[in-house]
Coordinates of C-alpha atoms in Angstrom, one line a residue:
M132 CA 0.1 -0.1 0.1
H133 CA 3.1 2.6 0.8
G134 CA 3.4 5.0 -2.2
Q135 CA 0.0 3.9 -3.8
A136 CA -2.4 6.6 -3.6
V137 CA -5.8 6.2 -1.8
P138 CA -8.9 5.7 -3.5
W139 CA -11.9 8.4 -3.1
R140 CA -14.9 6.9 -1.6
S141 CA -17.3 8.1 -4.3
A142 CA -17.0 10.3 -7.2
S143 CA -19.2 13.0 -5.4
F144 CA -16.2 14.0 -3.5
R145 CA -13.9 14.8 -6.0
P146 CA -12.4 18.2 -5.6
E147 CA -14.0 19.3 -8.9
N148 CA -17.5 18.6 -7.4
L149 CA -17.1 20.3 -3.8
G150 CA -18.8 23.8 -4.8
Q151 CA -21.6 22.2 -6.4
N152 CA -22.1 19.9 -3.3
A153 CA -21.8 22.8 -0.8
L154 CA -24.6 24.6 -2.8
Q155 CA -26.6 21.7 -2.4
L156 CA -26.3 20.9 1.0
I157 CA -26.8 24.8 1.8
G158 CA -29.9 24.6 -0.2
N159 CA -31.4 21.3 1.4
L160 CA -30.5 22.7 4.9
C161 CA -32.8 26.1 4.0
F162 CA -35.7 24.3 2.7
A163 CA -35.6 22.0 5.7
L164 CA -35.6 24.7 8.1
F165 CA -38.3 26.0 5.8
V166 CA -40.2 22.8 6.4
I167 CA -39.6 23.0 10.2
G168 CA -41.0 26.6 10.5
V169 CA -44.4 26.0 8.5
L170 CA -45.0 23.2 10.7
A171 CA -44.0 25.1 13.8
F172 CA -46.8 28.0 12.9
T173 CA -49.6 25.7 11.8
I174 CA -49.7 23.9 15.1
I175 CA -49.5 27.1 16.8
A176 CA -51.9 28.5 14.9
A177 CA -54.3 25.3 15.2
T178 CA -54.1 25.3 19.0
Y179 CA -53.7 29.0 19.9
Q180 CA -57.3 30.2 21.7
P181 CA -57.3 34.3 21.7
D182 CA -58.6 35.9 24.8
D183 CA -62.4 37.0 24.4
P184 CA -61.4 40.9 24.2
L185 CA -64.7 41.7 25.1
L186 CA -64.2 40.5 29.1
H187 CA -61.3 43.0 29.2
P188 CA -62.2 46.4 30.5
S189 CA -59.0 48.1 29.2
S190 CA -59.3 50.1 25.9
T191 CA -55.7 49.4 24.9
K192 CA -57.6 45.7 24.6
L193 CA -60.4 46.7 22.7
T194 CA -58.3 48.6 20.3
S195 CA -56.4 45.3 19.6
F196 CA -59.6 43.7 19.3
L197 CA -61.2 45.9 17.2
T198 CA -58.4 45.3 14.4
S199 CA -57.1 41.9 15.1
T200 CA -57.9 39.2 12.4
S201 CA -58.5 36.3 14.2
N202 CA -62.1 34.8 14.4
A203 CA -63.9 35.8 17.4
T204 CA -64.2 32.6 20.3
F205 CA -66.8 33.2 23.2
R206 CA -66.3 31.7 26.4
S207 CA -69.3 31.0 28.8
D208 CA -69.2 33.9 31.0
D209 CA -72.1 35.9 33.1
S210 CA -70.4 39.0 33.6
A211 CA -71.8 42.1 31.9
A212 CA -70.9 42.6 28.1
H213 CA -68.8 45.7 27.3
T214 CA -69.9 48.3 25.3
G215 CA -69.2 51.4 23.5
D216 CA -69.8 54.1 26.4
D217 CA -67.1 51.7 28.4
F218 CA -64.3 53.0 26.4
L219 CA -65.1 57.2 26.1
T220 CA -62.5 58.7 28.0
A221 CA -62.5 62.2 29.0
N222 CA -59.1 64.6 28.6
S223 CA -59.5 65.7 32.3
T224 CA -56.9 68.5 31.7
S225 CA -58.9 70.0 29.5
E226 CA -61.8 69.8 31.1
A227 CA -60.4 70.9 34.8
S228 CA -61.8 74.3 34.6
S229 CA -64.8 74.0 33.1
F230 CA -67.2 72.7 36.2
I231 CA -68.7 75.6 38.5
T232 CA -67.0 76.4 41.6
L233 CA -68.2 78.1 45.3
S234 CA -66.2 81.2 44.1
E235 CA -68.2 81.4 41.2
I236 CA -71.4 81.2 42.6
N237 CA -70.1 83.7 45.5
I238 CA -69.1 86.7 42.5
S239 CA -72.7 86.0 41.1
T240 CA -74.3 86.6 44.5
E241 CA -72.1 89.8 45.2
A242 CA -73.2 90.9 41.6
T243 CA -76.8 90.8 42.8
S244 CA -76.6 92.2 46.3
S245 CA -77.4 95.4 45.5
A246 CA -81.0 94.3 43.6
P247 CA -83.7 95.3 46.6
P248 CA -84.6 92.4 48.3
S249 CA -87.8 90.2 47.7
A250 CA -91.1 90.9 49.9
C251 CA -90.3 89.3 53.3
D252 CA -93.7 87.9 54.4
D253 CA -95.3 84.5 55.7
G254 CA -96.2 83.3 52.2
P255 CA -94.5 80.7 50.1
V256 CA -90.8 81.0 49.1
E257 CA -90.2 82.5 45.5
C258 CA -88.3 79.6 44.2
A259 CA -87.4 81.6 41.0
D260 CA -85.7 84.1 43.1
T261 CA -82.0 84.9 42.4
E262 CA -80.8 84.8 46.1
I263 CA -83.0 81.5 46.8
F264 CA -81.5 80.1 43.8
Q265 CA -77.8 80.7 44.4
T266 CA -78.4 79.7 48.1
M267 CA -79.2 76.1 47.0
M268 CA -76.5 76.4 44.6
R269 CA -73.9 76.7 47.2
A270 CA -75.6 74.3 49.5
A271 CA -75.2 71.6 47.1
I272 CA -71.6 72.5 46.0
E273 CA -71.1 72.3 49.7
M274 CA -73.0 69.2 50.4
F275 CA -71.4 67.0 47.7
R276 CA -68.2 67.5 47.8
D277 CA -67.1 64.5 45.4
I278 CA -68.5 65.6 42.6
H279 CA -68.2 68.3 39.6
F280 CA -71.1 70.8 39.0
Y281 CA -71.5 71.5 35.4
R282 CA -75.0 73.2 34.9
F283 CA -77.9 73.9 37.3
G284 CA -81.2 74.2 35.8
K285 CA -83.9 76.5 37.3
S286 CA -85.0 76.5 40.8
V287 CA -89.0 75.5 40.8
R288 CA -91.5 75.0 43.3
G289 CA -91.5 72.1 45.8
G290 CA -93.8 70.5 47.8
D291 CA -97.3 71.9 48.9
D292 CA -95.8 73.3 51.9
G293 CA -94.3 76.7 50.3
M294 CA -91.0 76.0 51.7
S295 CA -89.3 73.9 49.7
C296 CA -87.8 74.0 45.7
D297 CA -86.6 71.5 43.6
M298 CA -83.6 72.0 41.5
A299 CA -81.8 69.6 38.9
W300 CA -78.3 69.8 38.1
R301 CA -75.8 68.1 35.8
F302 CA -72.5 66.6 37.1
R303 CA -69.6 64.3 37.0
P304 CA -67.8 62.4 39.8
K305 CA -64.4 64.3 40.6
D306 CA -62.5 60.9 39.8
A307 CA -64.3 59.9 37.0
K308 CA -62.4 57.7 34.8
R309 CA -65.1 57.6 31.6
A310 CA -66.4 60.4 30.1
G311 CA -70.4 61.1 30.7
F312 CA -72.4 63.5 32.7
Y313 CA -75.2 62.5 35.0
K314 CA -78.2 64.4 36.0
D315 CA -80.0 64.7 39.5
Y316 CA -83.1 66.9 41.0
R317 CA -83.8 67.2 44.6
R318 CA -85.9 68.7 46.7
F319 CA -84.5 71.5 49.6
E320 CA -86.3 72.8 52.4
I321 CA -85.7 76.5 52.8
A322 CA -85.8 78.4 56.0
R323 CA -86.4 82.2 55.8
S324 CA -84.9 84.1 59.2
A325 CA -86.5 87.5 60.6
N326 CA -84.4 89.8 58.3
C327 CA -85.3 88.1 55.2
T328 CA -82.2 86.0 54.5
Y329 CA -82.7 82.5 53.1
T330 CA -80.8 79.0 54.6
V331 CA -81.5 75.6 53.1
V332 CA -81.9 72.9 56.4
K333 CA -82.4 70.2 54.2
I334 CA -81.5 68.5 50.9
G335 CA -83.6 65.6 49.8
D336 CA -82.5 62.0 48.4
Y337 CA -81.6 61.4 45.0
H338 CA -84.2 62.5 42.3
S339 CA -86.3 63.4 45.1
G340 CA -86.9 66.9 43.1
T341 CA -89.5 65.3 40.4
N342 CA -90.9 69.0 39.7
A343 CA -87.4 69.7 38.0
R344 CA -86.8 66.3 36.4
K345 CA -87.7 67.7 33.1
K346 CA -86.0 70.4 31.5
R347 CA -88.8 72.8 29.8
K348 CA -87.2 73.6 26.4
S349 CA -89.2 76.8 25.7
A350 CA -88.6 78.4 29.2
K351 CA -87.1 81.8 28.8
T352 CA -85.4 81.9 32.4
A353 CA -81.3 81.6 31.8
E354 CA -79.7 78.6 33.4
F355 CA -76.5 79.0 35.1
K356 CA -74.3 77.0 33.0
A357 CA -70.7 75.7 33.1
K358 CA -68.2 76.7 30.3
G359 CA -68.4 74.8 27.3
S360 CA -70.9 72.4 25.8
P361 CA -72.9 70.4 28.4
D362 CA -73.4 67.2 26.6
S363 CA -69.8 66.8 24.9
L364 CA -66.3 66.3 26.5
S365 CA -63.0 67.2 24.4
G366 CA -65.4 66.9 21.2
L367 CA -66.9 63.6 22.7
I368 CA -70.7 63.2 22.3
V369 CA -71.2 61.2 25.7
P370 CA -74.4 59.6 27.9
V371 CA -76.3 61.9 30.2
V372 CA -77.7 59.7 32.5
G373 CA -80.5 61.0 34.6
E374 CA -82.3 62.9 31.3
A375 CA -85.7 61.6 30.3
V376 CA -85.5 58.7 28.1
N377 CA -87.3 58.6 24.6
D378 CA -86.5 55.7 22.9
T379 CA -89.8 55.3 20.8
L380 CA -89.3 53.6 17.5
P381 CA -88.7 55.4 14.2
V382 CA -91.2 55.3 11.4
V383 CA -90.9 56.2 7.9
E384 CA -93.0 59.3 7.1
S385 CA -94.3 58.3 3.8
E386 CA -94.5 55.6 0.7
S387 CA -92.3 58.0 -1.3
K388 CA -89.3 57.8 1.7
F389 CA -89.7 54.3 2.1
G390 CA -89.4 52.9 -1.5
S391 CA -86.5 55.8 -1.7
R392 CA -84.1 54.1 0.9
K393 CA -82.0 51.0 1.0
Y394 CA -82.1 48.4 3.5
L395 CA -80.1 45.6 5.4
I396 CA -81.7 42.5 7.1
Y397 CA -80.3 39.5 9.1
T398 CA -82.7 36.8 9.7
D399 CA -82.5 33.3 11.2
G400 CA -78.8 31.9 12.0
G401 CA -77.7 30.2 15.2
E402 CA -77.5 33.8 17.4
R403 CA -80.9 33.3 19.3
C404 CA -80.3 32.7 23.2
K405 CA -76.5 33.1 22.6
S406 CA -74.5 34.9 25.5
M407 CA -74.8 38.8 25.3
N408 CA -71.1 38.9 24.2
H409 CA -72.2 36.5 21.2
Y410 CA -75.3 38.5 20.4
L411 CA -73.4 42.0 20.6
W412 CA -70.6 40.6 18.4
S413 CA -72.5 39.4 15.7
F414 CA -75.2 42.6 16.0
L415 CA -72.5 44.9 15.8
C416 CA -71.2 42.8 12.5
A417 CA -74.8 43.6 11.0
L418 CA -74.9 47.2 11.9
G419 CA -71.2 47.7 10.3
E420 CA -72.1 46.0 7.3
A421 CA -75.4 48.3 6.9
Q422 CA -73.0 51.3 7.2
Y423 CA -70.5 50.1 5.0
L424 CA -73.2 49.7 2.4
N425 CA -75.3 52.9 3.1
R426 CA -78.5 50.7 4.3
T427 CA -80.6 51.0 6.8
L428 CA -80.4 48.0 9.6
V429 CA -83.6 46.1 9.9
M430 CA -83.2 45.1 13.4
D431 CA -85.2 42.9 15.7
L432 CA -85.5 44.5 18.8
N433 CA -86.7 41.5 20.5
I434 CA -84.3 39.4 22.3
C435 CA -83.8 36.2 24.1
L436 CA -82.1 36.0 27.0
N437 CA -79.8 33.3 27.7
S438 CA -80.1 30.7 30.7
M439 CA -76.9 32.2 32.5
Y440 CA -78.3 35.8 33.0
S441 CA -82.4 34.7 33.6
L442 CA -83.4 34.0 37.3
S443 CA -85.6 31.2 35.8
K444 CA -82.2 29.4 34.8
Q445 CA -84.4 28.8 31.4
D446 CA -84.0 30.8 28.1
E447 CA -86.0 33.5 28.1
E448 CA -87.3 35.0 25.0
G449 CA -89.6 38.4 25.0
K450 CA -87.1 40.6 25.9
D451 CA -86.6 44.0 24.5
F452 CA -83.3 45.4 23.2
R453 CA -84.5 48.6 25.0
F454 CA -84.1 47.3 28.3
Y455 CA -80.5 46.7 28.2
F456 CA -79.3 49.2 25.5
D457 CA -79.6 52.9 24.6
F458 CA -82.2 53.0 22.0
E459 CA -82.3 56.3 21.7
H460 CA -78.7 57.0 21.3
L461 CA -78.4 54.3 18.7
R462 CA -81.9 55.8 16.6
D463 CA -80.5 59.2 16.5
S464 CA -76.9 58.2 15.5
A465 CA -77.5 55.3 13.0
S466 CA -80.2 54.3 10.7
V467 CA -82.0 51.5 12.0
L468 CA -85.7 50.4 11.9
D469 CA -87.9 47.9 13.7
Q470 CA -88.5 44.8 11.8
H471 CA -92.1 44.9 12.6
Q472 CA -92.6 48.4 11.2
F473 CA -90.4 47.6 8.3
W474 CA -92.3 44.7 7.1
E475 CA -96.0 46.0 7.7
D476 CA -94.6 49.1 5.3
W477 CA -92.8 46.8 2.7
N478 CA -96.1 44.5 2.6
K479 CA -98.2 47.6 1.8
W480 CA -96.1 49.4 -0.7
Q481 CA -93.6 46.8 -2.1
K482 CA -95.6 45.4 -5.3
N483 CA -97.0 48.8 -6.0
D484 CA -93.8 50.2 -6.0
K485 CA -92.1 47.2 -7.4
L486 CA -89.3 47.0 -4.5
K487 CA -86.9 44.5 -5.5
L488 CA -85.3 42.1 -2.8
L489 CA -82.0 40.3 -2.9
L490 CA -81.5 37.2 -0.7
V491 CA -78.1 36.0 0.1
E492 CA -77.7 32.6 1.9
D493 CA -73.9 32.1 2.1
F494 CA -72.0 34.4 5.0
K495 CA -68.9 34.0 2.2
T496 CA -71.0 36.6 0.0
S497 CA -68.7 39.8 1.2
P498 CA -70.0 43.1 2.0
M499 CA -67.8 44.2 -0.6
M500 CA -69.8 42.0 -3.4
L501 CA -72.7 43.6 -2.1
A502 CA -71.7 47.5 -2.5
E503 CA -73.0 47.8 -6.1
V504 CA -76.6 46.2 -5.4
A505 CA -79.3 48.4 -6.2
D506 CA -82.3 46.3 -4.9
T507 CA -84.3 47.9 -2.3
L508 CA -83.6 44.9 0.4
I509 CA -81.0 42.8 0.9
M510 CA -81.8 40.0 3.2
R511 CA -79.0 37.7 4.3
K512 CA -80.8 34.3 5.6
F513 CA -78.5 32.1 8.0
G514 CA -78.6 28.1 8.1
T515 CA -79.0 25.7 11.1
V516 CA -75.7 24.6 11.1
E517 CA -73.6 25.8 13.9
P518 CA -71.0 28.0 13.6
D519 CA -71.2 28.9 9.5
N520 CA -74.8 30.2 10.9
Y521 CA -73.4 32.8 13.2
W522 CA -73.8 36.5 11.9
Y523 CA -70.2 37.3 12.6
R524 CA -69.1 35.3 9.9
V525 CA -69.9 37.7 7.7
C526 CA -67.3 39.9 9.2
E527 CA -64.4 37.8 9.1
G528 CA -61.5 37.2 6.7
E529 CA -60.6 40.1 4.5
T530 CA -63.6 41.7 5.6
E531 CA -62.6 42.2 9.1
S532 CA -60.2 45.2 7.7
I533 CA -63.0 46.4 5.8
I534 CA -66.0 46.4 8.2
Q535 CA -65.8 47.9 11.2
R536 CA -67.8 47.6 14.0
P537 CA -69.2 50.8 15.3
W538 CA -69.0 50.5 18.9
H539 CA -69.6 54.3 19.7
L540 CA -73.2 53.7 18.8
L541 CA -73.9 50.9 21.5
W542 CA -74.2 52.4 25.2
K543 CA -75.9 50.8 28.1
S544 CA -79.4 51.7 29.0
R545 CA -79.6 54.9 30.4
R546 CA -82.4 53.8 32.5
L547 CA -80.4 51.0 34.1
M548 CA -77.2 53.4 34.3
D549 CA -79.5 56.0 36.7
I550 CA -80.1 53.3 38.8
V551 CA -76.3 53.1 39.3
S552 CA -76.2 56.7 39.7
G553 CA -78.5 56.1 42.4
I554 CA -76.4 53.5 44.3
A555 CA -73.3 55.7 44.0
S556 CA -75.0 59.0 44.8
R557 CA -76.3 57.4 48.5
M558 CA -72.4 56.7 49.1
N559 CA -72.2 60.3 48.1
W560 CA -69.8 58.6 45.4
D561 CA -67.4 58.4 48.0
F562 CA -66.8 54.6 48.5
D563 CA -64.3 51.9 47.3
A564 CA -65.2 48.4 46.0
V565 CA -64.5 44.9 46.3
H566 CA -65.9 41.9 43.9
V567 CA -65.8 38.3 45.3
V568 CA -66.7 35.8 43.1
R569 CA -67.6 32.5 45.2
G570 CA -70.8 30.3 43.8
E571 CA -70.1 27.1 41.9
K572 CA -66.5 28.4 41.3
A573 CA -65.9 28.4 45.2
K574 CA -67.5 24.8 45.6
N575 CA -65.2 23.6 42.9
A576 CA -61.7 22.8 44.7
V577 CA -60.4 20.9 41.7
L578 CA -60.4 24.0 39.1
W579 CA -60.2 26.7 42.2
P580 CA -58.5 25.2 45.0
N581 CA -57.9 28.5 46.6
L582 CA -60.9 30.3 46.0
A583 CA -63.2 29.1 48.8
A584 CA -60.6 29.9 51.8
D585 CA -59.1 33.1 50.0
T586 CA -62.8 34.6 50.2
S587 CA -63.8 33.5 53.3
P588 CA -64.7 36.2 55.6
E589 CA -61.8 36.2 58.1
T590 CA -59.1 36.1 55.0
L591 CA -61.1 38.9 53.3
L592 CA -60.9 40.9 56.5
S593 CA -57.2 40.1 56.7
T594 CA -56.3 41.0 52.9
L595 CA -58.7 44.3 52.7
R596 CA -56.8 45.9 56.0
D597 CA -53.7 47.3 53.9
K598 CA -55.8 48.3 51.2
I599 CA -59.1 50.0 52.5
D600 CA -59.4 52.4 55.3
D601 CA -61.4 51.6 58.0
G602 CA -64.8 53.0 58.4
R603 CA -64.9 53.5 54.6
H604 CA -68.4 52.9 52.3
L605 CA -67.3 49.5 50.9
Y606 CA -69.6 48.1 48.1
V607 CA -69.6 44.7 47.9
A608 CA -70.3 43.1 44.2
T609 CA -70.8 39.3 44.7
N610 CA -72.4 36.5 43.5
E611 CA -72.8 35.2 47.0
P612 CA -76.6 34.7 47.6
D613 CA -76.2 35.0 51.5
S614 CA -75.4 38.6 52.3
S615 CA -74.8 37.7 55.9
F616 CA -71.7 35.5 55.0
F617 CA -69.9 39.0 55.1
E618 CA -71.5 40.0 58.5
P619 CA -67.7 39.9 60.0
L620 CA -66.8 42.9 57.8
K621 CA -69.2 45.2 59.2
D622 CA -66.5 45.2 62.1
K623 CA -64.6 47.7 60.2
Y624 CA -66.3 49.2 57.2
N625 CA -70.0 50.3 55.9
I626 CA -70.5 47.7 53.5
H627 CA -73.0 47.5 50.9
F628 CA -74.6 45.1 48.4
L629 CA -76.4 45.4 45.5
D630 CA -80.1 44.5 47.0
D631 CA -79.7 47.3 50.0
F632 CA -81.1 49.3 47.1
K633 CA -84.0 47.5 45.5
D634 CA -86.3 50.4 45.9
L635 CA -84.4 51.7 42.8
W636 CA -86.1 49.2 40.9
N637 CA -89.2 48.2 42.8
E638 CA -93.1 48.7 42.1
N639 CA -92.6 52.5 43.0
S640 CA -89.7 53.3 40.9
E641 CA -88.6 55.6 38.1
W642 CA -87.2 52.3 36.2
Y643 CA -90.7 50.0 37.1
L644 CA -92.8 52.3 35.5
E645 CA -90.9 53.5 32.6
T646 CA -90.0 50.0 31.6
K647 CA -93.7 48.5 32.2
K648 CA -94.8 51.4 29.6
L649 CA -92.1 50.4 27.3
N650 CA -93.5 46.7 27.9
G651 CA -97.0 47.8 26.8
G652 CA -98.3 47.9 30.5
I653 CA -96.7 44.5 31.6
S654 CA -94.2 44.8 34.2
V655 CA -90.5 44.0 33.7
E656 CA -88.6 41.9 35.5
F657 CA -85.0 43.1 36.9
D658 CA -83.5 40.1 35.5
G659 CA -80.2 38.4 36.3
Y660 CA -78.4 40.1 33.6
M661 CA -79.6 43.6 34.8
R662 CA -78.3 42.8 38.2
V663 CA -74.7 41.9 37.0
E664 CA -74.9 44.9 34.5
V665 CA -75.8 47.4 37.4
D666 CA -73.8 45.2 40.3
T667 CA -70.4 45.7 38.0
E668 CA -70.8 49.6 36.5
V669 CA -71.0 50.4 40.6
F670 CA -68.3 48.2 41.4
L671 CA -66.5 50.2 38.6
R672 CA -67.5 53.8 40.2
G673 CA -65.6 52.7 43.5
K674 CA -62.7 55.0 44.2
K675 CA -60.9 52.0 45.0
Q676 CA -61.5 48.8 43.2
I677 CA -60.5 45.3 44.8
E678 CA -61.2 42.3 42.2
T679 CA -60.8 38.8 43.1
F680 CA -58.6 37.2 40.9
N681 CA -55.3 38.8 40.9
D682 CA -56.1 40.7 44.3
L683 CA -57.7 38.4 46.6
T684 CA -56.7 34.8 45.2
N685 CA -54.0 33.6 42.9
D686 CA -56.5 31.1 41.3
C687 CA -56.8 31.6 37.8
K688 CA -60.4 33.3 36.6
D689 CA -61.2 30.0 34.0
G690 CA -59.4 27.5 36.2
V691 CA -56.5 25.7 37.2
N692 CA -53.5 26.6 34.1
T693 CA -55.3 28.9 32.3
C694 CA -54.1 32.4 33.6
R695 CA -53.1 34.6 30.6
S696 CA -50.2 36.9 31.1
V697 CA -51.1 40.5 30.2
A698 CA -49.0 42.6 27.9

């Protein structure tokens, strides 16, 4: 073997082939990496379950939700659904100087002090008198120190005794995190001294000044107003809770106007009796498509309430959209029509006016494909197979970047929000809140091993000791049916529960009388969804807000190993 050349094992390793082999090896390696990457991406995409963003209260979550391209997923959740008014935020800096201050009232008083005094006699007080009006404003500002006043309505005669006046005002809580106004009207008991000066001896409860409730638009008397627009903050149109609600159904004035418009209606499908989150996600898809196509949305105002919200624990038909949402704002801000009214008009005029209908039965027919349709009515008809019969499927895929769900058009019912305002007002808008989840979750030690112990009265007292000052008003939002369970907390706090305020929705309340009238004279049950919504909204108005998950326990909201990190 000595002196003999060592043979090459393969012709491919000859020097003249090395360059070619190296290129081939690199190509194979790159292709292998590409295949591995695609495989990994496919696995992640198939197993990833996105959060239900409607259950997150932060505006950042909503923003990312509205611009995402993932399909909507909904977990069964009995929490209140978020609406557009949750995400209205005011620029507190620009609005800080727009509320009425005590010094402004005093300056106004000095400017009118030279006027001759009113006749001093034993008759009824003149509520329209400037001095009485300004005395009432000062008393309100001095008494309610945790709210900012933006407008006072004129003072009017109160009770039959002749020594009381009613006055309304528009306000916001001092530490309000959301844009929006509230309206209250109260009865003031007036005392008159021997030298004919007036003092307020008592201010009545929330909404006690019923004679000042409705603003008389024809009245010539000027109101004392704060600077800036009373219905907006930083240019935003915002809710005014406490104003009289006018949510009558819209009508089309004439046959010619009916025929000149274009309409969109969604029918059938799998939305019936689903969770409120599911319903809103689908409804806003339909509303978004109608706006994109410049058509009037024909909507069904009858809602089926899912069993998770009903007191009977059964799905309940016959609920009115207006029980839960602000239809007045929707009607005045978008083009919508009740389907009963629509079909009545359609049956009267369709044949004579030769109005055409286009039936669309495939959700894959995108709104962009319908943009040039001239037919009077586009009817999307959905089938019976879930999930392909969900309305929101129309807004998936490429459509998701085109159709913007108009969240700003959907607000919570101002009647329900007036109950929230009433509860907060009885605690003078100066309270803290804790959300205590118990119920079935506390009984399930497999999924929530620590929840029962972490929400026991003894542990709550220990946990809250460093978070809530002694003696504070503490609102307890909870699904624990027995309020006596929290009795030990009364030793340190003035605790309140939703049912402590039942008079705000009982048969003598404004809410009861108004919803009964809205429901054709049939009384409306204050159902489970209403309770959850009011409970949640009161909690969110606490100065300090202590949540169950993260604040009281380390258990995950959806069970063991389901905690998600918040970016």
